[in-house]
N, CA, C and O of each residue as an XYZ file, in Angstrom:
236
protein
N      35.249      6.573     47.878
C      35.018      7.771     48.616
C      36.271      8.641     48.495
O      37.433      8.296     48.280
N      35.719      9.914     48.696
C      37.137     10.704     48.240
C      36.947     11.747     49.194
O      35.807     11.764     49.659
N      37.909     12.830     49.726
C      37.629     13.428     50.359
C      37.649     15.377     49.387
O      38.305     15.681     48.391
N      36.994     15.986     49.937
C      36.448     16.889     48.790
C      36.501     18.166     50.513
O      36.227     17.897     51.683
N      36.995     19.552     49.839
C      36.916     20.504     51.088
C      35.309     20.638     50.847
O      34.528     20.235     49.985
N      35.213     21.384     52.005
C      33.425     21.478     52.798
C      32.788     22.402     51.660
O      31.600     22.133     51.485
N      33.244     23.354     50.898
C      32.510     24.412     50.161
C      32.359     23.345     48.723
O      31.244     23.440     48.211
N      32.973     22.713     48.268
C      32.537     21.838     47.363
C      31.552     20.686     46.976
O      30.993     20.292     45.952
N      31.635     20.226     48.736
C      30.733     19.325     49.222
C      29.035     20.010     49.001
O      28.051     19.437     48.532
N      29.161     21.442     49.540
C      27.945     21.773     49.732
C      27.428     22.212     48.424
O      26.229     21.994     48.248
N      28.315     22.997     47.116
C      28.146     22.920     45.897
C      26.973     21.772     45.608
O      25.775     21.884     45.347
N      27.683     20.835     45.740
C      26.948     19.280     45.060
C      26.034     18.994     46.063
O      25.016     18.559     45.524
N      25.911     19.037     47.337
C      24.798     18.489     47.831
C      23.691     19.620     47.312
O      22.612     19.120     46.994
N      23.784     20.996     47.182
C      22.735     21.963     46.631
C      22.226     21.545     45.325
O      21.037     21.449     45.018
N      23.370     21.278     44.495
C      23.349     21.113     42.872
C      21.976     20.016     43.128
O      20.802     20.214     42.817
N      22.641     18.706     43.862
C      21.674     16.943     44.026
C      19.857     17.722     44.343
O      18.765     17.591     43.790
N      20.339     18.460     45.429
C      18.894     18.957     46.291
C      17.987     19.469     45.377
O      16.915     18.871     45.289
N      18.109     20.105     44.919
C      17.682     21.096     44.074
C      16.518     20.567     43.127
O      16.897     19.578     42.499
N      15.202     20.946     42.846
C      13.844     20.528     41.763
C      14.277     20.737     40.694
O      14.437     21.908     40.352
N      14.599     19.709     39.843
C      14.457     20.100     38.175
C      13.222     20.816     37.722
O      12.117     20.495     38.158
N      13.408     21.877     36.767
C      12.345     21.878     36.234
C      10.995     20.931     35.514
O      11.404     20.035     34.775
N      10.028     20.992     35.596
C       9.323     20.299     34.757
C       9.224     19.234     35.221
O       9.152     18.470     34.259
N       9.158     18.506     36.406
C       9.072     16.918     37.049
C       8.903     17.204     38.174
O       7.886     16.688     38.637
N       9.518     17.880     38.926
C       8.915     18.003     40.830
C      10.761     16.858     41.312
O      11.667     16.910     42.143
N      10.608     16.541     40.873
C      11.926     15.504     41.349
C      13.190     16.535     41.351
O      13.342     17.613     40.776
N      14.335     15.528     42.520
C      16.072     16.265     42.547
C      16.796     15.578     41.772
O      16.310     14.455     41.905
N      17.540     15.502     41.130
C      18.661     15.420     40.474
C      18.565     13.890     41.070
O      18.229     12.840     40.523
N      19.137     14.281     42.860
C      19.342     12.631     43.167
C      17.972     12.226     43.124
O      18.096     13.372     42.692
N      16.986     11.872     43.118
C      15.691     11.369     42.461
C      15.926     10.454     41.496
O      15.879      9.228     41.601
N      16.361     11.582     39.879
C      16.393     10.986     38.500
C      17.807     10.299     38.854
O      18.152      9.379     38.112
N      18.427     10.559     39.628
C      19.941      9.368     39.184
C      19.767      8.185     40.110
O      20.589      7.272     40.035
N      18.705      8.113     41.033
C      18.685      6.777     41.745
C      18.011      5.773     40.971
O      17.623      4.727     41.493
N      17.801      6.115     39.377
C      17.018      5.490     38.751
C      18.384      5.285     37.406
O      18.187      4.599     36.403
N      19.058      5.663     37.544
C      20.256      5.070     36.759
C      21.278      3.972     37.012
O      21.395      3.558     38.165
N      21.884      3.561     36.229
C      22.555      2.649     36.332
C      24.007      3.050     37.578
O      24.627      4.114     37.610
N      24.177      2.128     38.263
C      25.689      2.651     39.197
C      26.547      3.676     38.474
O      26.723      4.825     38.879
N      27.276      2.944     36.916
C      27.840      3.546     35.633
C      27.755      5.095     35.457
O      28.547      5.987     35.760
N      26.586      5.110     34.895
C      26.180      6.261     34.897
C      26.151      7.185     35.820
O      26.456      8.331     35.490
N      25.730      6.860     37.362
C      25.937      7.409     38.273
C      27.204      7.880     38.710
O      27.535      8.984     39.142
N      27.822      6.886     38.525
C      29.733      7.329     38.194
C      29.770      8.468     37.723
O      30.110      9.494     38.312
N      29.375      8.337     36.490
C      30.137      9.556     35.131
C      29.701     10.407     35.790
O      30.523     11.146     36.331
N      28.357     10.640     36.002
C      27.621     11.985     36.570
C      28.525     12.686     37.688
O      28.872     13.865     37.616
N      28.859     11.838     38.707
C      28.460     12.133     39.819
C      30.340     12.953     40.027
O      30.752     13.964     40.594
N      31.037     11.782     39.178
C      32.965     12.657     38.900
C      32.825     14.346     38.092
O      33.430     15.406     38.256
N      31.706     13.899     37.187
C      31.235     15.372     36.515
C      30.669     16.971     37.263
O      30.816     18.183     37.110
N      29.979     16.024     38.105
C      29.843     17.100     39.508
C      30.875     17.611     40.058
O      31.013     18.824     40.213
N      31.747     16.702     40.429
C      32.710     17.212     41.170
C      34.072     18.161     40.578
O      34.986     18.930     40.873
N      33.654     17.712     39.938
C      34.725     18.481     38.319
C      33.993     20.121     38.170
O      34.451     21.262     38.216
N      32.520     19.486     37.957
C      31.972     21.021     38.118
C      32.165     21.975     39.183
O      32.253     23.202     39.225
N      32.207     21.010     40.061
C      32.300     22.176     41.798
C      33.144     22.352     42.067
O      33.149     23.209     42.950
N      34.480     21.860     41.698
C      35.641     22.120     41.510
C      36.361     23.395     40.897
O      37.287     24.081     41.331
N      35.715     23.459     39.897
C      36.068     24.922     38.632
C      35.251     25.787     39.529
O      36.026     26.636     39.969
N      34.285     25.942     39.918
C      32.996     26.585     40.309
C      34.426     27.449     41.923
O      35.011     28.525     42.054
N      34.356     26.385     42.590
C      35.498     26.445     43.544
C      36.676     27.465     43.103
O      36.855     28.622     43.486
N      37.454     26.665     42.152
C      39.140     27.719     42.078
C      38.548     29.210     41.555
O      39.088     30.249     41.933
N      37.108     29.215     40.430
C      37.137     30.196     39.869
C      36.740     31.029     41.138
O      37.389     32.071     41.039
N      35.782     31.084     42.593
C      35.361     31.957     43.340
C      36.820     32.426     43.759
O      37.057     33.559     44.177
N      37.799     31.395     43.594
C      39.097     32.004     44.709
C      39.909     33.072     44.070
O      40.871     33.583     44.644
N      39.384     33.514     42.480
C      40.494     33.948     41.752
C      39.514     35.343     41.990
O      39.871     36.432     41.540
């Protein structure tokens, strides 16, 4: 567990929430069907994403 400020948090819980196209399913849906592993990579990748997503709104 890591601790992450609140506007990043909500980034990724929107990103997870959110209907893929073409399936009806969320993001967290298709990854509760992956391996832990994988869920890893993904899930540091998110945060990496909401991260940039983050410094770039501040600039």
């Amino acid at each position: 567990m890591i601790w992450l400020p609140v506007g990043v948090h909500r980034r990724i819980t929107a990103r997870y929430a959110r209907k893929l196209r073409g399936s009806g399913q969320t993001l967290r849906d298709v990854m509760n069907d992956m391996s832990w592993d994988e869920q890893y990579s993904r899930g540091l990748r998110a945060i990496r994403h909401a991260l940039r997503e983050a410094y770039e709104d501040d600039e």
